[in-house]
XYZ file of C-alpha atoms in Angstrom:
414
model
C 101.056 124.296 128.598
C 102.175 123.283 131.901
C 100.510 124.728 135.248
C 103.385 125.605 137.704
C 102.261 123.704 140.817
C 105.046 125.543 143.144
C 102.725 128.885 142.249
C 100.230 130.290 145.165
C 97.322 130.346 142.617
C 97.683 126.901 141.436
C 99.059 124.961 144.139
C 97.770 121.741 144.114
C 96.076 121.630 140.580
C 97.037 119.229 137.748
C 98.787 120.381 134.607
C 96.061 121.253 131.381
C 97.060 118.019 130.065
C 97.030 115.615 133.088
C 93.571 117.533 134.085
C 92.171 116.774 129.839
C 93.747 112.910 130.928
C 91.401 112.787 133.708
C 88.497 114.269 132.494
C 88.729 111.612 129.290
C 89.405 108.770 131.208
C 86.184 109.462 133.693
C 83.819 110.294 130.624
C 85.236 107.516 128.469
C 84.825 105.075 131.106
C 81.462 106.222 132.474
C 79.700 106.164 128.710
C 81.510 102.901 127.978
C 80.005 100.733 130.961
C 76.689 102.604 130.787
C 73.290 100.953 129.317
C 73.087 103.250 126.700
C 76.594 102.281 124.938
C 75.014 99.002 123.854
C 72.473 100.584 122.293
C 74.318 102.722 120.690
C 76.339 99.795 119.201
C 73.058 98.213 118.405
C 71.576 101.669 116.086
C 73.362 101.578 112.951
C 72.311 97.776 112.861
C 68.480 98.924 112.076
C 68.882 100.504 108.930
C 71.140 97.644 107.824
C 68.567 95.078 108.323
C 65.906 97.244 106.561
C 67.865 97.234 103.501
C 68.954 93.298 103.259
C 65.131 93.322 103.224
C 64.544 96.086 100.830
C 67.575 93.847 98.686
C 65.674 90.540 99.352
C 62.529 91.436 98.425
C 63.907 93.316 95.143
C 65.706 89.889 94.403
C 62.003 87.937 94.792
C 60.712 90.426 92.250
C 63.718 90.421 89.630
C 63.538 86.691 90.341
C 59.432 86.970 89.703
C 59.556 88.821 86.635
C 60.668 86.918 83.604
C 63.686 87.988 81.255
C 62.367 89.917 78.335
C 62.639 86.826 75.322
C 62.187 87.214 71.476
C 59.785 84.513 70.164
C 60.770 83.327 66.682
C 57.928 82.457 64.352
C 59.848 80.687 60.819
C 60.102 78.374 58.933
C 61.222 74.741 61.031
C 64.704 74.564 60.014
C 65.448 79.104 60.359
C 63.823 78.925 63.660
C 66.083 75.933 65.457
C 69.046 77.723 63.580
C 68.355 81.138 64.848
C 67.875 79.893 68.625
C 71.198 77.515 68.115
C 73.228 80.367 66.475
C 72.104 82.525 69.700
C 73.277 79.808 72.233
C 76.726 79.754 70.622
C 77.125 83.555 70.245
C 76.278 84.242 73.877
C 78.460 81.387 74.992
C 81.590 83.145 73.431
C 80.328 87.339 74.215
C 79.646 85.974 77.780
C 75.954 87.231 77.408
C 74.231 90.093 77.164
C 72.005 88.753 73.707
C 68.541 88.394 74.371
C 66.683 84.908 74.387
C 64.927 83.425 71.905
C 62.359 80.841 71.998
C 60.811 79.253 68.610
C 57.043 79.660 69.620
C 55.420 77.869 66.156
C 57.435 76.117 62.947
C 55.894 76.999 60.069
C 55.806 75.326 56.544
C 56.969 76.791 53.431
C 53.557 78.297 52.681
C 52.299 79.073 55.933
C 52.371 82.578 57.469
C 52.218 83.870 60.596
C 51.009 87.544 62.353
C 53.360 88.739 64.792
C 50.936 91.176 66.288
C 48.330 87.840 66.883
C 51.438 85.922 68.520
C 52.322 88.768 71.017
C 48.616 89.328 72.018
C 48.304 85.690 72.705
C 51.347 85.231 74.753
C 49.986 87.881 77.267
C 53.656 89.732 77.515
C 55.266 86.682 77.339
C 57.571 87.850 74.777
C 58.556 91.147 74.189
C 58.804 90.594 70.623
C 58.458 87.989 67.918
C 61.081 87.524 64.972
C 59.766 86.504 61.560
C 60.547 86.546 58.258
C 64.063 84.795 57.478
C 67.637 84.970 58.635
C 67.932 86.456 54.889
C 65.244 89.187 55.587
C 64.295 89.539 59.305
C 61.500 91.040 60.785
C 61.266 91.810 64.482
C 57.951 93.071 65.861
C 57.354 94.468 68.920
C 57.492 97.750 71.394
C 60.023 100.882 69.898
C 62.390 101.492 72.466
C 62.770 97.663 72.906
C 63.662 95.955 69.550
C 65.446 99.373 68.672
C 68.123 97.965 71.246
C 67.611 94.237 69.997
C 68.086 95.403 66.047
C 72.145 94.847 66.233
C 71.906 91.741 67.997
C 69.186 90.276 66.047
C 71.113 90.970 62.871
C 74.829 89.551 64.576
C 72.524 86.042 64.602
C 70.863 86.429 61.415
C 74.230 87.119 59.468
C 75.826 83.938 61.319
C 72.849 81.781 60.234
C 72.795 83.148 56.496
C 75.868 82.163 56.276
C 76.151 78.596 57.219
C 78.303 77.981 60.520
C 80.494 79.751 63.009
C 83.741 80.095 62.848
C 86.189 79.639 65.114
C 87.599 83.050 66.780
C 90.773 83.566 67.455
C 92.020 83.545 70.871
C 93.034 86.712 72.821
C 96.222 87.144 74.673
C 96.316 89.253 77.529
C 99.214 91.012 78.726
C 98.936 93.207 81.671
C 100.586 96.545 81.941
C 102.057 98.203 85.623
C 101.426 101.859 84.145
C 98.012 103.158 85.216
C 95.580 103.319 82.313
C 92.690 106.049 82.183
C 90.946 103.783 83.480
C 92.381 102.906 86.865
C 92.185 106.892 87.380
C 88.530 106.325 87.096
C 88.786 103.712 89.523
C 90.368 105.610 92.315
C 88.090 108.792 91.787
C 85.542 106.178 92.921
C 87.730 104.854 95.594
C 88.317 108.127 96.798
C 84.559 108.987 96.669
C 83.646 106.091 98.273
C 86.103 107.021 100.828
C 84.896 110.603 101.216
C 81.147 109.633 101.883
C 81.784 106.918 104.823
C 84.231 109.665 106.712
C 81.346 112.054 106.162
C 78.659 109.581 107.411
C 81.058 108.713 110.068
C 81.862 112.415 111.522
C 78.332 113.048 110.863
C 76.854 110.669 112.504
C 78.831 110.358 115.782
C 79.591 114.125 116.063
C 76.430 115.192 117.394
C 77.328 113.002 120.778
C 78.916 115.886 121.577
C 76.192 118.574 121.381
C 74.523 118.080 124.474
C 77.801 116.738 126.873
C 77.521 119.545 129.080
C 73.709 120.628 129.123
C 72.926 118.290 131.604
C 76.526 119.502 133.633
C 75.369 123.128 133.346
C 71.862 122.080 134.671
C 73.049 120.508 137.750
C 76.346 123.151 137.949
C 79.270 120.235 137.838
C 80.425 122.371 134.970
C 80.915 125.359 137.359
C 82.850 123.169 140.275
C 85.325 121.746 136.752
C 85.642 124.736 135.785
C 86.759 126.101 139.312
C 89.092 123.016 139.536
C 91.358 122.803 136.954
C 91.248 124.482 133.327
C 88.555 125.180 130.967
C 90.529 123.701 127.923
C 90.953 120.846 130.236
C 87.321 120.044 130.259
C 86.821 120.810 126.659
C 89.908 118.545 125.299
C 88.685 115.904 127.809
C 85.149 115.535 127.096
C 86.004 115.989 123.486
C 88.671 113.413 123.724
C 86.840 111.002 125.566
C 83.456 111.124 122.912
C 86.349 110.070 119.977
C 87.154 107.273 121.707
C 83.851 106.361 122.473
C 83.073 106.523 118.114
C 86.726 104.339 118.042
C 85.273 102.008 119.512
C 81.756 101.902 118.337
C 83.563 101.706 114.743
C 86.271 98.836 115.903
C 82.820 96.759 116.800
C 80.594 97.933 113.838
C 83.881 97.021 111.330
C 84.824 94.309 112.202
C 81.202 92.617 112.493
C 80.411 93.604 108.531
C 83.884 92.146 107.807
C 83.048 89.226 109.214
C 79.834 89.228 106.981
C 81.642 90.555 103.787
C 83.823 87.671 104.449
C 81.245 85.229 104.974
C 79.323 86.067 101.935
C 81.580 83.789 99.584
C 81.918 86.102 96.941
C 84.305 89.453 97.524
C 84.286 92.175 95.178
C 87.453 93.090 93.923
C 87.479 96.851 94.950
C 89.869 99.384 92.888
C 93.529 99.601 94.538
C 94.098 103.288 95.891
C 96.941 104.989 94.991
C 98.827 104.464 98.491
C 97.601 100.859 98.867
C 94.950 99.155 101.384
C 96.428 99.461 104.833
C 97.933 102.924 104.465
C 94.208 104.476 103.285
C 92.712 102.895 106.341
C 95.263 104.037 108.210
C 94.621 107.368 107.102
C 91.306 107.566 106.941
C 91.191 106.476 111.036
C 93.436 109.348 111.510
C 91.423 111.980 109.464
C 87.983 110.751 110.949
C 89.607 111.538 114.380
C 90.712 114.710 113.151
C 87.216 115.255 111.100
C 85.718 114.862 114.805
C 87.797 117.030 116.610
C 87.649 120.033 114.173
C 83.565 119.497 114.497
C 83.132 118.356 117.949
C 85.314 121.194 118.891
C 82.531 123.759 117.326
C 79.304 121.409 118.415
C 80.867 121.430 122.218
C 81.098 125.484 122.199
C 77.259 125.191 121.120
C 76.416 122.942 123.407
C 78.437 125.140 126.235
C 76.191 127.859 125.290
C 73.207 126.362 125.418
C 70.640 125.492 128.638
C 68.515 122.871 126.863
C 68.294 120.175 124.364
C 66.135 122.690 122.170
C 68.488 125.117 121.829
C 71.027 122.780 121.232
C 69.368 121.646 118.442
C 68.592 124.797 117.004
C 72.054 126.488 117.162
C 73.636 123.201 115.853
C 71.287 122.885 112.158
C 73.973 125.876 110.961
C 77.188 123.926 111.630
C 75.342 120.810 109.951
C 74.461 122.813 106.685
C 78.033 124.416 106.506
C 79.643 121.034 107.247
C 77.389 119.563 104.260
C 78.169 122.366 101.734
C 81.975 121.818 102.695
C 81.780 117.998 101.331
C 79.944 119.003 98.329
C 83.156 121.185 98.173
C 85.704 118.738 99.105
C 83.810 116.205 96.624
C 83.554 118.465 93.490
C 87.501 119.165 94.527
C 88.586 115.736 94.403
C 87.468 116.029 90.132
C 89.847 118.595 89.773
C 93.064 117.319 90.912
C 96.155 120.091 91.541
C 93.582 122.976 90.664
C 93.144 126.141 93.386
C 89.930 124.647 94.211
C 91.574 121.779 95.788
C 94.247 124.131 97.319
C 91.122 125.594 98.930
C 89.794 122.691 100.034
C 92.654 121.256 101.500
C 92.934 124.461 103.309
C 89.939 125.348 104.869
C 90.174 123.056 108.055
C 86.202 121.427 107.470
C 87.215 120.358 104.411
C 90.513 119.760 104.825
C 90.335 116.095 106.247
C 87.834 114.707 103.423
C 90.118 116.109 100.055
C 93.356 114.566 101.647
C 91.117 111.270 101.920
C 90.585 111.293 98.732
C 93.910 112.161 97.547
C 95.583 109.423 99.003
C 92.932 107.438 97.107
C 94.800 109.326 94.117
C 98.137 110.419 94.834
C 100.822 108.263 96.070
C 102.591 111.007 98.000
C 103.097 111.052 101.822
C 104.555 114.135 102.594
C 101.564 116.433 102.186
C 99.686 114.388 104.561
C 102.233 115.396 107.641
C 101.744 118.450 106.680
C 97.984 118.823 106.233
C 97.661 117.066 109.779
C 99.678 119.624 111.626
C 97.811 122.509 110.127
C 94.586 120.967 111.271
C 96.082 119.949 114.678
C 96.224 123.900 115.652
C 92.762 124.490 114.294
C 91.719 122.193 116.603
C 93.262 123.712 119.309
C 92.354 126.859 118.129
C 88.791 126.106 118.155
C 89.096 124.052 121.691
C 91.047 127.194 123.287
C 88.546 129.541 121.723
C 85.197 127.870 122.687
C 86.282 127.453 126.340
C 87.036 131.065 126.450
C 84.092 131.849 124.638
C 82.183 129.675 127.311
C 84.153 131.334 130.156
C 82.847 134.628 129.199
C 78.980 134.377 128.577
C 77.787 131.210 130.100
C 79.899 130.713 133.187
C 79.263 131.487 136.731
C 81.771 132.172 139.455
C 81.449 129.807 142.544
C 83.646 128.534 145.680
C 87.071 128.095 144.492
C 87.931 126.036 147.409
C 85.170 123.974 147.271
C 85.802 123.091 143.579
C 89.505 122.229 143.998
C 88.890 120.088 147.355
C 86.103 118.273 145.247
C 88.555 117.734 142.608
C 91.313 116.396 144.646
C 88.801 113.619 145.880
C 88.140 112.577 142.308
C 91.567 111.948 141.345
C 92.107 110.617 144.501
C 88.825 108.188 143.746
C 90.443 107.631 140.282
């Protein structure tokens, strides 16, 4: 991939590689210490504050609302024993039984109308329990004391008949063999993985759409390209806009860690199947390779194209194919081994969000090497081919010695 610098046509221009070097480091340095970059850090920060106050003013409203309560309406003596009995059953199931309040003890001979009690409450309660813990009768909406019926009866039966025993205690002895139900865990884990790489590539992709309208506009593209090599540009611009989303990530990361941390309370998250640090390792390496396979294709639009217009108009395809192609890799990840995740890890789009998710499932390493070389030459495949594509319908011959002596000042400058 070498140029031969003792050759009459190139002598004096850098190697493909050192040239890609130099174009990334310019780019990369230019967008880094620019205005802009800070508010680019700053944008994903806009939605997150709208929802912590979509989330906060959900939690005034749960907090608002009162707990949908059974009032009991019995005899003195059923009523204090129904709403006892309840206290000690939801003490031991951890919850999940619904209150009760005693709203009137009756005597022996006095009756009561459940329908009267609920209308004067005003939705207080969302039903009322009468009768006896013999024979109970729970009034209220359908749907509601439908779901209450079993519970209602648990407390009735432990009243009827006298006290609560005491339950015997439950050893626990953990297994190291995955259970059904750590597979379901990791198919979430992996799907959880899936949709940030997407929203990742997604998101910080489309920097590279309109890279070099403004270069064609002002014809720096044509005094590159005259310079050193096409694919030099192309891998350096393209190389230069990943680092750029490396390092917008490095700051966004590790300012909600600090909050996740903060927050007191961390959620236990399901273990992948190749542990923590190796599926973030991974999953840096496949977003990088996610944005080179479609930065590679939105740079050749954006090549093509003379305004932001038309940049946006040739790039809604890619975004629609890119979408069906994680609807793809997502359905794949359900069927584990099957052709359709063959295909998925094969077509290069897809490629880097099913191995995602099977490291979230799979413990294996090897296919990982080998699913990164294969899209390593469709990257360069589609690099190589969109500069030549480029080369042949949008470029325009100019000064060759003008371009290289303007070259050899900026890596002289640099």
């Amino acid at each position: 991939m070498n140029f031969d610098l003792s050759a009459p046509g190139h002598r004096g221009r850098l190697s493909m590689l050192a040239a890609a070097w130099v174009v990334a480091r310019r780019d990369f340095t230019a967008i880094l210490f620019s205005r802009t970059f800070f508010f680019f850090l700053l944008g994903p920060l806009f939605p997150v504050i709208v929802a912590l106050l979509a989330g906060s003013v959900g939690q005034r409203v749960d907090q608002s609302g009162e707990a949908p309560a059974i009032g009991v309406v019995m005899v003195e003596a059923d009523a204090k024993a129904m709403a006892r009995t309840r206290d000690a059953l939801a003490d031991r199931l951890g919850g999940g039984l619904p209150d009760m309040h005693v709203v009137k003890d009756l005597t022996p001979a006095e009756q009561a109308d459940p329908g009267v009690v609920l209308a004067s409450r005003k939705g207080a309660f969302a039903g009322v329990l009468s009768g006896s813990p013999a024979a109970p009768v729970l009034t209220g909406p359908g749907p509601l004391i439908k779901d209450w019926q079993g519970d209602v009866a648990l407390i009735a039966a432990e009243v009827r008949d006298g006290s609560l025993v005491a339950w015997p205690q439950v050893k626990l002895a953990k297994t190291a063999i995955s259970a059904p139900g750590d597979l379901r865990s990791r198919l979430r884990t992996a799907q959880g993985a899936q949709t940030l790489l997407f929203l990742l590539t997604m998101m910080l992709a489309g920097m590279v759409l309109s890279n070099l309208v403004e270069e064609k506009g002002n014809k720096i593209i044509e005094v590159l390209a005259a310079a050193i090599p096409m694919e030099s540009v192309f891998f350096g611009k393209l190389f230069a806009m990943l680092g750029v989303s490396l390092v917008g990530i490095a700051v966004w990361g590790s300012v909600g860690g600090a909050i996740y941390l903060s927050a007191g309370s961390v959620v236990a998250l399901p273990e992948p199947a190749v542990g923590w640090p190796m599926l973030v390792g991974l999953g840096v390496i496949y977003f990088a390779m996610a944005y080179l396979l479609l930065g590679s294709v939105f740079l050749a639009i954006g090549s093509l194209a003379n305004t932001v217009r038309e940049v946006q108009t040739l790039s809604m395809p890619v975004t629609m194919m890119q979408l069906m192609l994680f609807f793809f890799a997502t359905y794949a990840m359900t069927q584990p081994g099957s052709a359709v995740e063959m295909l998925a890890v094969v077509l290069p789009f897809s490629s880097p969000f099913a191995m995602l998710a099977r490291a979230a499932q799979e413990p294996a390493l090897w296919p990982h090497v080998a699913a990164l070389g294969w899209q390593v030459m469709w990257v360069v495949l589609l690099v190589r081919g969109g500069s030549m594509l480029f080369r042949r319908r949008a470029m325009k011959s100019g000064p060759q010695g003008a371009g290289r002596k303007w070259w050899r000042c900026v890596v002289s400058k640099g």
